[in-house]
Coordinates of C-alpha atoms in Angstrom, one line a residue:
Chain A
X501 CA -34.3 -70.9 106.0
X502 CA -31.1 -70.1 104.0
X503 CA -32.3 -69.6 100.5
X504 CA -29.8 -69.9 97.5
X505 CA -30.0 -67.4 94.3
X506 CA -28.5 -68.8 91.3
X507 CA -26.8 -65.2 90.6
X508 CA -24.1 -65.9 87.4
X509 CA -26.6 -63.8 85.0
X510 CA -30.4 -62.4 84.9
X511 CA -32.3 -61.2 87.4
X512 CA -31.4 -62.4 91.0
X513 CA -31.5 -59.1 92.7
X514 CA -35.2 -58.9 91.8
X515 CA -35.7 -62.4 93.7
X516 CA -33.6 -60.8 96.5
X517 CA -36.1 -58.6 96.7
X518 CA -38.8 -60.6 96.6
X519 CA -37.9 -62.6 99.7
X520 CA -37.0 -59.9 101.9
X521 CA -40.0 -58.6 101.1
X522 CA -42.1 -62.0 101.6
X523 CA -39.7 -62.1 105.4
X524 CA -41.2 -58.8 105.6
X525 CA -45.1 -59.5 105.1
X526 CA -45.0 -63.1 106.9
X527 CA -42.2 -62.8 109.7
X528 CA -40.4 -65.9 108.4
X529 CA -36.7 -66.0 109.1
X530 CA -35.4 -66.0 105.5
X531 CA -31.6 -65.7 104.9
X532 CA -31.2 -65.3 100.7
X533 CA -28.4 -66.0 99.6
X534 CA -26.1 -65.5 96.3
X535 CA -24.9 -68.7 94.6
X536 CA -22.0 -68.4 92.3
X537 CA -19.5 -71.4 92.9
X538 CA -20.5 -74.6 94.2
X539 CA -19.1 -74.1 97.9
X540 CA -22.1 -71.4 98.2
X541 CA -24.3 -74.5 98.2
X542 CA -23.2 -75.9 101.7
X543 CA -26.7 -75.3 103.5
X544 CA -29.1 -74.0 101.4
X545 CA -32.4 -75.2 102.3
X546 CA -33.4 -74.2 98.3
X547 CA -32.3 -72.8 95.2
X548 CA -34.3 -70.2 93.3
X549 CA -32.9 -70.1 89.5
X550 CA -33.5 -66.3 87.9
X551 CA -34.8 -65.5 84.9
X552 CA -31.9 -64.3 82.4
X553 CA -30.3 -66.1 79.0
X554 CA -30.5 -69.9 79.6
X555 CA -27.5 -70.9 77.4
X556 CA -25.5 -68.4 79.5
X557 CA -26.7 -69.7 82.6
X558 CA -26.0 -73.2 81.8
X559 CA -22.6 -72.5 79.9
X560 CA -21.1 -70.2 83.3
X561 CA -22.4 -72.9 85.6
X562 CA -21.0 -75.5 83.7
X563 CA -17.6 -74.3 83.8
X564 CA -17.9 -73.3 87.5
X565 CA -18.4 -76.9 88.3
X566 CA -22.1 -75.6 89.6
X567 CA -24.2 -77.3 87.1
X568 CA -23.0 -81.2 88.5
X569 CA -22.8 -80.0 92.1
X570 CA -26.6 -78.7 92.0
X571 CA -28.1 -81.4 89.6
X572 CA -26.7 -83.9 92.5
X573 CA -28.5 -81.7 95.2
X574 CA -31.6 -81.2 93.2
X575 CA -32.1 -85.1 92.0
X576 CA -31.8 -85.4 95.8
X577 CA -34.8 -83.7 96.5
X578 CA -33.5 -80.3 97.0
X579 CA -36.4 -77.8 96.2
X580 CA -35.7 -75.7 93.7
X581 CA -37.8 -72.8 91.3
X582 CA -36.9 -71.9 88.2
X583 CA -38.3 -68.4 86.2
X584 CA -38.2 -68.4 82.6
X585 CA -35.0 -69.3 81.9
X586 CA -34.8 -71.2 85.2
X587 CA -37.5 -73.6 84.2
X588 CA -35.8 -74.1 81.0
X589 CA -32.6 -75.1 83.0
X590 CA -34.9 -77.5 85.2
X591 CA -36.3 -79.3 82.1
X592 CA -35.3 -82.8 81.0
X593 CA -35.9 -81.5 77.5
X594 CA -35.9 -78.2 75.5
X595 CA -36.8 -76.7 72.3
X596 CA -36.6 -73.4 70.7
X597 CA -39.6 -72.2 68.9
X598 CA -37.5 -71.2 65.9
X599 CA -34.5 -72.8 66.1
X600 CA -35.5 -76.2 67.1
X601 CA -33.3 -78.4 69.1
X602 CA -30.8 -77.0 71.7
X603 CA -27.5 -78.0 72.4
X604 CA -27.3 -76.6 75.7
X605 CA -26.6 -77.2 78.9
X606 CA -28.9 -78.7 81.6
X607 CA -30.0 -79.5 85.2
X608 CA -32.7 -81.7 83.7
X609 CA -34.5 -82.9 86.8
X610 CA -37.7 -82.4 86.4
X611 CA -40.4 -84.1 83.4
X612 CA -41.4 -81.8 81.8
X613 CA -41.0 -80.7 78.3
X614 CA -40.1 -76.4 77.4
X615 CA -40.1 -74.5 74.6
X616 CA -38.0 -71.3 74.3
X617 CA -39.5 -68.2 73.2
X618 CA -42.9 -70.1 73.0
X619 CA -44.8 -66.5 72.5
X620 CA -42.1 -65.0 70.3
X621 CA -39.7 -62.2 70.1
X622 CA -39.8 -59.2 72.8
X623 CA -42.1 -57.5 70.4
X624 CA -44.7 -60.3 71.5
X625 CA -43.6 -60.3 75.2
X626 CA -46.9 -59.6 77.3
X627 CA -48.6 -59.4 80.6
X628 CA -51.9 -61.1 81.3
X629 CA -53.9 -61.7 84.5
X630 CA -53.3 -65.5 85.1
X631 CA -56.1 -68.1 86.8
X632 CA -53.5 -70.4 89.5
X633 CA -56.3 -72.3 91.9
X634 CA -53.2 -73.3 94.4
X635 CA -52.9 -69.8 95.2
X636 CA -56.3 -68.6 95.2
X637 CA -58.9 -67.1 93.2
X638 CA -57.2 -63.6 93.1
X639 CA -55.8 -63.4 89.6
X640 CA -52.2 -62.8 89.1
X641 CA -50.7 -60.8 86.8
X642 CA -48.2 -63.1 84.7
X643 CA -45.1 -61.3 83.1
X644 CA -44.0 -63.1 79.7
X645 CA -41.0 -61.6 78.7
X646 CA -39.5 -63.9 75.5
X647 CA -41.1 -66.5 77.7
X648 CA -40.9 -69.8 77.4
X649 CA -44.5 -72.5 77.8
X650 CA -44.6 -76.3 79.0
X651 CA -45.4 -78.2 76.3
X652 CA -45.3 -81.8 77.9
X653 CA -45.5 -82.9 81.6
X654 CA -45.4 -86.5 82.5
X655 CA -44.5 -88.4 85.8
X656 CA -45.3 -87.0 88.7
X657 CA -45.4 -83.3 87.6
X658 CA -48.9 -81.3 88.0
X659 CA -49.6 -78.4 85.8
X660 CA -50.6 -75.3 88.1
X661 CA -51.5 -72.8 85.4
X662 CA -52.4 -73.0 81.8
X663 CA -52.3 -70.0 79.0
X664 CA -54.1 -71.0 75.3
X665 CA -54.1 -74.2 76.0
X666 CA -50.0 -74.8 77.4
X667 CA -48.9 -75.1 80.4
X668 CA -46.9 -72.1 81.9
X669 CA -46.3 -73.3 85.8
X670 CA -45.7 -76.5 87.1
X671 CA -45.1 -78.5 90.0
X672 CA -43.1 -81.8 91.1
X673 CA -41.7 -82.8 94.3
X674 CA -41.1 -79.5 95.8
X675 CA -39.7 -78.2 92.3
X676 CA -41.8 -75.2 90.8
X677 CA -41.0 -74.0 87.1
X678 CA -43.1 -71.1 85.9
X679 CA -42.8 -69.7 82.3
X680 CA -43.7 -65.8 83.5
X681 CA -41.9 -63.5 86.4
X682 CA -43.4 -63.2 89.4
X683 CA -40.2 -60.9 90.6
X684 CA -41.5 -58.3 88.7
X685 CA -45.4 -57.6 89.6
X686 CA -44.5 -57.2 93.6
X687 CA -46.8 -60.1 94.1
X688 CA -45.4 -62.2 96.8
X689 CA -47.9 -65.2 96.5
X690 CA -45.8 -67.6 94.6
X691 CA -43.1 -67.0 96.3
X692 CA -45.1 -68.0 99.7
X693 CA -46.5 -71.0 97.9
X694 CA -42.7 -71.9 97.0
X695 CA -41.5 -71.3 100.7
X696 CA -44.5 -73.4 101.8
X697 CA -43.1 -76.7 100.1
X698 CA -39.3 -76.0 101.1
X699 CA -40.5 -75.4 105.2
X700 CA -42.2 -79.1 105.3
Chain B
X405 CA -10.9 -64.1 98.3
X406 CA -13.6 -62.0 97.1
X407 CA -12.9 -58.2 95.9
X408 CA -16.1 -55.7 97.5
X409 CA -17.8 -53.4 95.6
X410 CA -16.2 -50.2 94.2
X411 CA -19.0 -48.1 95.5
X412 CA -20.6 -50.1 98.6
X413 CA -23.9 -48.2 98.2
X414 CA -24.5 -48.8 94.5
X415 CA -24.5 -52.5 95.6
X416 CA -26.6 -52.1 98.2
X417 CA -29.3 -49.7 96.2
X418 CA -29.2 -52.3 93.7
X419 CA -31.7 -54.6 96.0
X420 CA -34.3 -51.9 94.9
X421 CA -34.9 -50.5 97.7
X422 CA -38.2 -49.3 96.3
X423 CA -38.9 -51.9 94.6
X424 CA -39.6 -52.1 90.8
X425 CA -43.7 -51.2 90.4
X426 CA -42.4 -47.8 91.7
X427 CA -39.7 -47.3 89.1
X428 CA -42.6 -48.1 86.8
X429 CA -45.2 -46.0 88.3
X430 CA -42.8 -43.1 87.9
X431 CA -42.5 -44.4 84.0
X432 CA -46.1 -44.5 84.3
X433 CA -45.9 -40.3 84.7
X434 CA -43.4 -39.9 81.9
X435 CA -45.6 -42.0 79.4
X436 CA -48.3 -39.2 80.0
X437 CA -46.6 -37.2 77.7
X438 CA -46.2 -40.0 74.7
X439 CA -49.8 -40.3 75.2
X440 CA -50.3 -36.5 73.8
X441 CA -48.0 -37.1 70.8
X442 CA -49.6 -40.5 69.6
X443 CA -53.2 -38.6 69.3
X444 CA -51.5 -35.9 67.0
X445 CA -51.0 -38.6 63.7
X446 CA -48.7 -41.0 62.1
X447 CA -47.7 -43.0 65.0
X448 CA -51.4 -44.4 65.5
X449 CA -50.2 -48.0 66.9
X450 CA -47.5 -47.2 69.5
X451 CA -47.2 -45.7 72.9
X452 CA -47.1 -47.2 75.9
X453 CA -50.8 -47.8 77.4
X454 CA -52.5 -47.3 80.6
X455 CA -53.2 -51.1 81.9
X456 CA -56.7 -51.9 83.0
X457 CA -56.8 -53.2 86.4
X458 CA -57.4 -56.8 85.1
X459 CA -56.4 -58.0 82.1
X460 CA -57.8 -60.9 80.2
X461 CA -56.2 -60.1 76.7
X462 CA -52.6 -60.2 76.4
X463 CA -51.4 -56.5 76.7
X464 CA -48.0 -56.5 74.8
X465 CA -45.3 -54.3 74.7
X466 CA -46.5 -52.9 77.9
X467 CA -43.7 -50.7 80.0
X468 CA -43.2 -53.4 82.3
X469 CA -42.4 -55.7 79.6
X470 CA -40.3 -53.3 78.2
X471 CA -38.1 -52.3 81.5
X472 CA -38.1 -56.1 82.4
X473 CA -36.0 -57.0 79.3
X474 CA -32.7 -55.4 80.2
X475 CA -33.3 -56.8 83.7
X476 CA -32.9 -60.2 82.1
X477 CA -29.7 -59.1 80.4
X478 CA -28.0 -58.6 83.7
X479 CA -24.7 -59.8 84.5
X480 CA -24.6 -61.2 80.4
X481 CA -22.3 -59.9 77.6
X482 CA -24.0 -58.6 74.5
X483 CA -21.5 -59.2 71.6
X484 CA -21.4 -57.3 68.5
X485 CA -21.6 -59.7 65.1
X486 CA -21.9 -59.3 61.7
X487 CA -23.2 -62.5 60.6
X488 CA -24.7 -66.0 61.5
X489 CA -21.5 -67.5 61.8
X490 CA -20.0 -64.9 64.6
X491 CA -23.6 -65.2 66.4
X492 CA -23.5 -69.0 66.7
X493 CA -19.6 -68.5 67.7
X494 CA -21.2 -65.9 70.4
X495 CA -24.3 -67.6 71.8
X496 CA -21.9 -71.0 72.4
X497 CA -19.7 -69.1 74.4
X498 CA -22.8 -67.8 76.6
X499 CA -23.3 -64.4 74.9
X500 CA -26.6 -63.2 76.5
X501 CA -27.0 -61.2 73.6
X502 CA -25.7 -60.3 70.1
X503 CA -25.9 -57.0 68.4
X504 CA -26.1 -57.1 65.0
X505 CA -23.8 -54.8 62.7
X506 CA -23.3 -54.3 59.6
X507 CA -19.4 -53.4 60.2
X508 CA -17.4 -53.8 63.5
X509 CA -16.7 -50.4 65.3
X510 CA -13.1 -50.6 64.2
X511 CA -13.8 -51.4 60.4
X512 CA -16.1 -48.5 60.5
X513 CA -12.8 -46.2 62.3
X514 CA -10.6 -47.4 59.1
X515 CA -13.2 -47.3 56.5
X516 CA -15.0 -44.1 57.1
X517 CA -17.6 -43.1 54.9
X518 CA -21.8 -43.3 56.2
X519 CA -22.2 -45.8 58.8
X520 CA -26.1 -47.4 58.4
X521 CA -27.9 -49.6 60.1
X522 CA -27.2 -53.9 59.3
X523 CA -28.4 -55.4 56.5
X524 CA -32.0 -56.2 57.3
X525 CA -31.3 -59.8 55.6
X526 CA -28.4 -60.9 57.4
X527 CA -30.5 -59.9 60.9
X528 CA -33.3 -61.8 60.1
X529 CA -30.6 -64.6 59.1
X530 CA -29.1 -64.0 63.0
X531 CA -32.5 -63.7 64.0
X532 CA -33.4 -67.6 62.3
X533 CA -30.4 -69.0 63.9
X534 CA -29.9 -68.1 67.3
X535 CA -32.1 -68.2 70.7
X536 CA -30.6 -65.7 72.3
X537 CA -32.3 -61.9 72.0
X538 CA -31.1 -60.3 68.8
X539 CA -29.9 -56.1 69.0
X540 CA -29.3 -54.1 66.1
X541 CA -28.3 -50.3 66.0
X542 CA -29.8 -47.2 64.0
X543 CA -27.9 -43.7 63.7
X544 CA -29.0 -41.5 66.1
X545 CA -32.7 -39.2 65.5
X546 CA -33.8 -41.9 62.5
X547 CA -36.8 -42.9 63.0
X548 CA -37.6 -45.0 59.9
X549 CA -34.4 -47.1 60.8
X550 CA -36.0 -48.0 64.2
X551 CA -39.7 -48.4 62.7
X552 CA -38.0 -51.5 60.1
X553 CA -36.5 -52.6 62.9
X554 CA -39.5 -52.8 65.2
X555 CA -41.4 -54.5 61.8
X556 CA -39.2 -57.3 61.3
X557 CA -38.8 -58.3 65.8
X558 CA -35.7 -57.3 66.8
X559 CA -35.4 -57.8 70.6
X560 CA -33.7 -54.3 71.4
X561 CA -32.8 -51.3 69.4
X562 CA -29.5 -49.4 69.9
X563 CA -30.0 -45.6 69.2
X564 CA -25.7 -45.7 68.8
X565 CA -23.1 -42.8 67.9
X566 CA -21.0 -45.6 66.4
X567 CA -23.1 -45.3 63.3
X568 CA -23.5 -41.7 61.5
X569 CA -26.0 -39.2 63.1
X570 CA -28.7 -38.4 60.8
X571 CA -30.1 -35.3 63.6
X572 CA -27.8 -33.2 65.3
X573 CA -30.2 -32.5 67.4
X574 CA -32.9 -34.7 68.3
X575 CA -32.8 -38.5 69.1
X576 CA -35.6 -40.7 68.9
X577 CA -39.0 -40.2 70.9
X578 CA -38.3 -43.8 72.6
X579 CA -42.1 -43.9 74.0
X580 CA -43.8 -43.9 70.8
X581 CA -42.1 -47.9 70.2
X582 CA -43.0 -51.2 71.3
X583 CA -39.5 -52.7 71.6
X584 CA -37.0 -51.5 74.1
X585 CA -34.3 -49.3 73.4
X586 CA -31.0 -48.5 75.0
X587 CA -29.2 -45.5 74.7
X588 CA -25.3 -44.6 75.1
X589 CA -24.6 -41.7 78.5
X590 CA -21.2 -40.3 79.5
X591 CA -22.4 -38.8 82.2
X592 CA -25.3 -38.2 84.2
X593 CA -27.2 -35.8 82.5
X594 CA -26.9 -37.5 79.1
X595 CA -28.0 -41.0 80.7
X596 CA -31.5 -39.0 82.1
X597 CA -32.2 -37.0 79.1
X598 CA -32.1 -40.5 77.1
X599 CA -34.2 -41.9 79.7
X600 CA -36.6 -39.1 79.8
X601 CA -37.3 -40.0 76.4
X602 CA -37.8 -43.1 76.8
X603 CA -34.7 -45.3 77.1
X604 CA -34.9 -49.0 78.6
X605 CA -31.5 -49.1 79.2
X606 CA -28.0 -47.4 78.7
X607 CA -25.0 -47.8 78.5
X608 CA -21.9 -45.4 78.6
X609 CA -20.0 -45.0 75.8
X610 CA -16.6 -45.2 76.3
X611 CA -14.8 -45.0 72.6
X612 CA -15.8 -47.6 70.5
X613 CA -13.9 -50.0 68.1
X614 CA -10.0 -48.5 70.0
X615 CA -9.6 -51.3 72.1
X616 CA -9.2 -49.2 75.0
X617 CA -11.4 -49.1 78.2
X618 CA -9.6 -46.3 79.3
X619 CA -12.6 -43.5 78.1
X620 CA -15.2 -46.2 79.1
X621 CA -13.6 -45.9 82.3
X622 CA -14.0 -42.5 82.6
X623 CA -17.5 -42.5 81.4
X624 CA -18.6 -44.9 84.2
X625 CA -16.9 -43.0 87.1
X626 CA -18.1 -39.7 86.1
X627 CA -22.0 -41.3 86.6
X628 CA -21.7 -42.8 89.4
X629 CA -19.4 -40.0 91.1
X630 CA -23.0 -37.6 89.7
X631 CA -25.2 -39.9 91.1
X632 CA -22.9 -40.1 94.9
X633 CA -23.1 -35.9 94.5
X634 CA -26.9 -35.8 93.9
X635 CA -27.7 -37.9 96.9
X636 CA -25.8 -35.6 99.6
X637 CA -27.5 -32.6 97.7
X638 CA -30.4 -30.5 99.3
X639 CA -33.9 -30.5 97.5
X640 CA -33.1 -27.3 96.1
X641 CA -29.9 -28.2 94.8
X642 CA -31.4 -31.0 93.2
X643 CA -34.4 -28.8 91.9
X644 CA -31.4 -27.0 90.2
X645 CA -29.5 -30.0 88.9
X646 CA -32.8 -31.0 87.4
X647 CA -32.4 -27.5 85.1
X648 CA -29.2 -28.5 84.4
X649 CA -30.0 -31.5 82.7
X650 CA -32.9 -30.1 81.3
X651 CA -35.3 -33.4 83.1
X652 CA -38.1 -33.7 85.2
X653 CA -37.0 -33.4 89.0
X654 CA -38.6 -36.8 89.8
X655 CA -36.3 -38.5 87.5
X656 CA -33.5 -36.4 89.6
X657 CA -34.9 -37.7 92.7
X658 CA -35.9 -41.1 92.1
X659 CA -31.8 -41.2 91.1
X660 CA -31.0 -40.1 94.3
X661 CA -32.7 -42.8 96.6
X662 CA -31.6 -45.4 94.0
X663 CA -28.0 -44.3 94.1
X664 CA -27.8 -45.4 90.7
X665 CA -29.6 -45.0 87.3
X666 CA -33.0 -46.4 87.6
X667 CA -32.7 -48.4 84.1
X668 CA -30.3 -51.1 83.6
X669 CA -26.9 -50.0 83.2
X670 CA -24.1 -51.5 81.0
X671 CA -20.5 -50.9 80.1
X672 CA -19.2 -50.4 76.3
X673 CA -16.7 -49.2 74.4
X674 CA -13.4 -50.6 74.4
X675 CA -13.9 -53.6 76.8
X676 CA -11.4 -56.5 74.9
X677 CA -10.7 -58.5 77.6
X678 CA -12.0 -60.5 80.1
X679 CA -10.4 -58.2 83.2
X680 CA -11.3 -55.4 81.2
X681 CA -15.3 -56.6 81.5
X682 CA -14.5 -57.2 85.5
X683 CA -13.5 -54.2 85.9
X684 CA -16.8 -52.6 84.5
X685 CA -18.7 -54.8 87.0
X686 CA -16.4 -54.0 89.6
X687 CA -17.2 -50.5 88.6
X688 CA -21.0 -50.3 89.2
X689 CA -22.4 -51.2 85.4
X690 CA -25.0 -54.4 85.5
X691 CA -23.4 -55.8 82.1
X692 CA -20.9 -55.2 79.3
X693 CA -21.2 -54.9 75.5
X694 CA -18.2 -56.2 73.6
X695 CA -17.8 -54.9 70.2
X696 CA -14.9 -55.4 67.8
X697 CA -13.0 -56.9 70.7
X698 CA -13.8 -60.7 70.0
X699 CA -13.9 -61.1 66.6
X700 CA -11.1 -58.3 66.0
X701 CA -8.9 -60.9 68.2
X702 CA -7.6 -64.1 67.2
X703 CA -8.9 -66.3 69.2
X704 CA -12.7 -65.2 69.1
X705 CA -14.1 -68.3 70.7
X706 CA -11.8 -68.4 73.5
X707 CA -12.4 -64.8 74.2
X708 CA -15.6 -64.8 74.3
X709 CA -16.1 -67.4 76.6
X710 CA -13.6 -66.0 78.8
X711 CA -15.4 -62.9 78.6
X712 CA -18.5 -64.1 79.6
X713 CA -17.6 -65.6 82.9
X714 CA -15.2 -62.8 84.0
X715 CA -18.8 -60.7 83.5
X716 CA -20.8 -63.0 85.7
X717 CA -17.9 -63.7 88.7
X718 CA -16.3 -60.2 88.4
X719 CA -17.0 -60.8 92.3
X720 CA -14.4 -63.4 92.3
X721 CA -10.6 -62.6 91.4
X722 CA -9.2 -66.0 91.1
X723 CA -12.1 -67.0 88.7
X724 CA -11.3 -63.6 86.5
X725 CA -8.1 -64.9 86.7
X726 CA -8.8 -68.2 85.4
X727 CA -10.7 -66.6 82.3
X728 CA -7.8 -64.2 81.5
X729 CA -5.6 -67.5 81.2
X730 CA -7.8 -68.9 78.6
X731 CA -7.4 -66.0 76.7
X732 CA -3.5 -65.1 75.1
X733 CA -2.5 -61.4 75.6
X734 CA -0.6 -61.8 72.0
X735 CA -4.1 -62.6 70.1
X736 CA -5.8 -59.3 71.5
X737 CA -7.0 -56.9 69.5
X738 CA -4.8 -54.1 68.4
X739 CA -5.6 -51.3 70.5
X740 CA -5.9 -47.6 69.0
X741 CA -4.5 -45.1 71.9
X742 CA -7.6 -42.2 72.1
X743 CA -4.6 -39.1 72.4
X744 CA -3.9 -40.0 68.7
X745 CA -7.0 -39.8 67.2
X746 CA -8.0 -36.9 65.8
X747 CA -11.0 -34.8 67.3
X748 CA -13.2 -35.2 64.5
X749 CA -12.4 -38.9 64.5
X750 CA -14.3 -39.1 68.1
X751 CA -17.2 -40.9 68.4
X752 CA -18.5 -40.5 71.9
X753 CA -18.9 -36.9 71.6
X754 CA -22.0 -38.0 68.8
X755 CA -25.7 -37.1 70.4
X756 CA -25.0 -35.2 73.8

């Protein structure tokens, strides 16, 4: 399965990681690969979107002509799953805590509703050990770093995990956004629960 | 046609090949030490903590949290602004950060006088108006700076030499704060002492506010040619280089099988155009900081757009090239040459 990274800014070498070390623990033949112009697209079987700065995501992309080329793929039924700032990209509408209303630049495929910096500044960032029933009953330890939360799902979309009352992972068609960072606790269960969906 | 990696085994150590709960394990060892110091007074609320194996309470500001901030400032521009206006201008053009300052680097050169932190208003203005994290710099060693700082939520602090010193001697015992801080390094030794003491992230120096690379050049090469000499080095050699810098050997060795700095690593100092940030990727750093270089230009919005996707498709020539044509050579900043300033006019050589 050829996996694509969304690598124009954040952390996509941590996702690397993550799925050579998933390849490692299952035996799955996983090829991860780095996305940066819309001709890396031709036959990814996913697209994982990294954590990072939103806007800057969305305002490289957009230039690069990747932003059209992957919001086709992805309406399309493409799985795709967005960290922090990815789920913000994947949202059909976002909010900033503070600031209110963003002017920038989306994939918007999936119903749900974010808001940026939900928890507050890095001086609120946090970890917490996180109840997710589709993974198990092991808790796992959720890494909010200026995270984001799901205020609003509608549709089709199933919340997977909840945090004082918001959502902070969701699921639709094959598309996973989670709020927290799963690339940085060495915990490879989501990222088997997300391979899971693209191998069907 | 795509351009390789300067170094082909700082890109290939920087899959982590020992993944990160070991860098902060190691961290884990370090924090020991900040533990000791919180029990002896003032500094009753901060220190990183041990984490209970499960936690049902938020823990915030843990080390995790604090090391994974910089990691989400990879491959993103940090701009340097001085007031709402320039930090809107900056986050539309896909800043990942802005750095608030009270003057530019090259205001402060041709002013002169005390350079201070920012204006605690005019960040909380930047603060009120932008989504991206928000960075403001204290002198080097002053802790009360860093402590307002912390109180009113800035994202990241920057310990800088751009702004006056206010201890020869001593900077800031990073590991008694919540919020991150970053650090500047022109070589190897400086970029593990500031680590050692708790640094989330550095960045080399270069010579701020000149409009020339050329020193942060230098800077860069000499830590990553340090880091290529440590990992052919025996243990005992290492052992020895670890006196030298005056830091634990772990931090030495851990280094060494990274083969590169085991904090996030950005360029600074100098960088006013969009090859100029490519070429700092190119390089080996993970990200740039751009100070007086946008809004010393005259085309600041151009700039720093341009700038920002040289920074994330360094890879990529013909998209560099792209941003350097949205950019006109003739609205650059002017450019100080470093071989005229005067010794005493030389920032970088602030805090070794």
């Amino acid at each position: 399965m050829k996996i694509g990274i969304i690598a124009l800014q954040g952390g996509f070498y941590e996702h690397h990681y993550m799925l050579r070390k998933l390849a490692g623990e299952t035996g799955w033949s996983i090829e991860p690969v780095f996305v940066r112009k819309p001709s890396d697209l031709r036959g990814v079987d996913a697209v994982i979107i990294p954590g990072g700065e939103s806007t800057t995501i969305g305002v490289v992309a957009r230039r690069l002509g990747l932003l059209e080329e992957l919001r086709d793929l992805l309406a399309s039924g493409l799985p795709a799953m967005g960290t922090c700032a990815g789920a913000a990209l994947l949202a059909k509408s976002v909010r900033d805590r503070v600031v209110g209303e963003t002017k920038q630049p989306l994939l918007a495929v999936m119903d749900i509703e974010v808001v940026r910096n939900y928890f507050g500044r890095q001086r609120e960032s946090f970890e917490v050990d996180l109840r997710i029933p589709a993974i198990g009953g092991k808790p796992f330890r959720g890494v909010f770093i200026r995270a984001p939360a799901i205020t609003r799902l509608w549709g089709r979309t199933q919340k997977l995990a909840e945090l004082d009352g918001v959502a902070v992972a969701a699921e639709e068609d094959g598309k996973l956004a989670l709020a927290f960072h799963p690339e940085l606790t060495g915990d490879t269960r989501l990222h088997r629960y997300f391979m899971e969906r693209v191998k069907r | 046609m795509v351009l390789p990696p300067y170094h082909p085994v700082v890109e290939r150590a920087r899959l982590y090949e020992v993944g990160f709960e070991t860098i902060v394990d190691f961290f884990y060892r370090l924090a020991e030490a900040a533990d000791k110091l919180r029990e002896e007074g003032f500094w009753l609320n901060y220190g990183p903590e041990r984490l209970p194996d499960y936690i049902e309470v938020p823990a915030r500001g843990t080390l995790r949290v604090k090391y994974g901030f910089p990691v989400y400032q990879k491959g993103g521009v940090c701009m340097d602004v001085t007031n709402t206006e320039q930090a809107g201008i900056a986050e539309e053009a896909g800043a990942a950060s802005v750095m608030v300052l009270d003057k530019l680097p090259y205001d402060i050169r041709r002013q002169g006088g005390v350079a201070r932190m920012a204006d605690v208003r005019v960040i909380q203005q930047v603060m009120d108006t932008v989504t991206i994290p928000v960075m403001a710099k204290v002198r080097i060693g002053h802790y009360y700076e860093a402590a307002v700082l912390e109180s009113i939520g800035v994202d990241m602090i920057d310990e800088s030499e751009v702004l006056t010193p206010v201890d020869e001697k001593h900077h800031i015992n990073k590991w008694l704060f919540k919020v991150p801080f970053v650090n500047g390094a022109r070589n190897l030794g400086e970029a593990l002492r500031r680590i050692t003491e708790g640094a989330a992230m550095i960045r080399t120096k270069g010579e701020a506010g000149t409009g020339n690379v050329a020193e942060a050049v230098r800077h860069m090469k000499i830590i990553v040619g340090e880091i290529m000499k440590l990992r052919s080095m025996t243990p005992e050699e290492r052992l020895r280089a670890a006196r030298e810098y005056g830091v634990p050997h772990q931090l030495v060795d851990l280094t060494a099988r990274l083969g590169r700095l085991p904090v996030v690593n950005f360029a600074a100092g100098g960088i006013a155009t969009p090859a100029d940030a490519a070429l700092m990727m190119w390089l080996g750093a993970d990200g740039v900081f751009v100070g007086s270089g946008i809004f010393k230009s005259k085309d600041p919005r151009e700039r720093a757009e341009a700038i920002v996707l040289a920074t994330s498709m360094w890879h990529d020539p013909e998209t560099v090239a792209e941003a350097q044509a949205m950019i006109s050579e003739q609205k650059s900043m002017m450019g100080i040459d470093i071989r005229r300033l005067k010794p005493e006019e030389l920032l970088q050589v602030r805090g070794e």
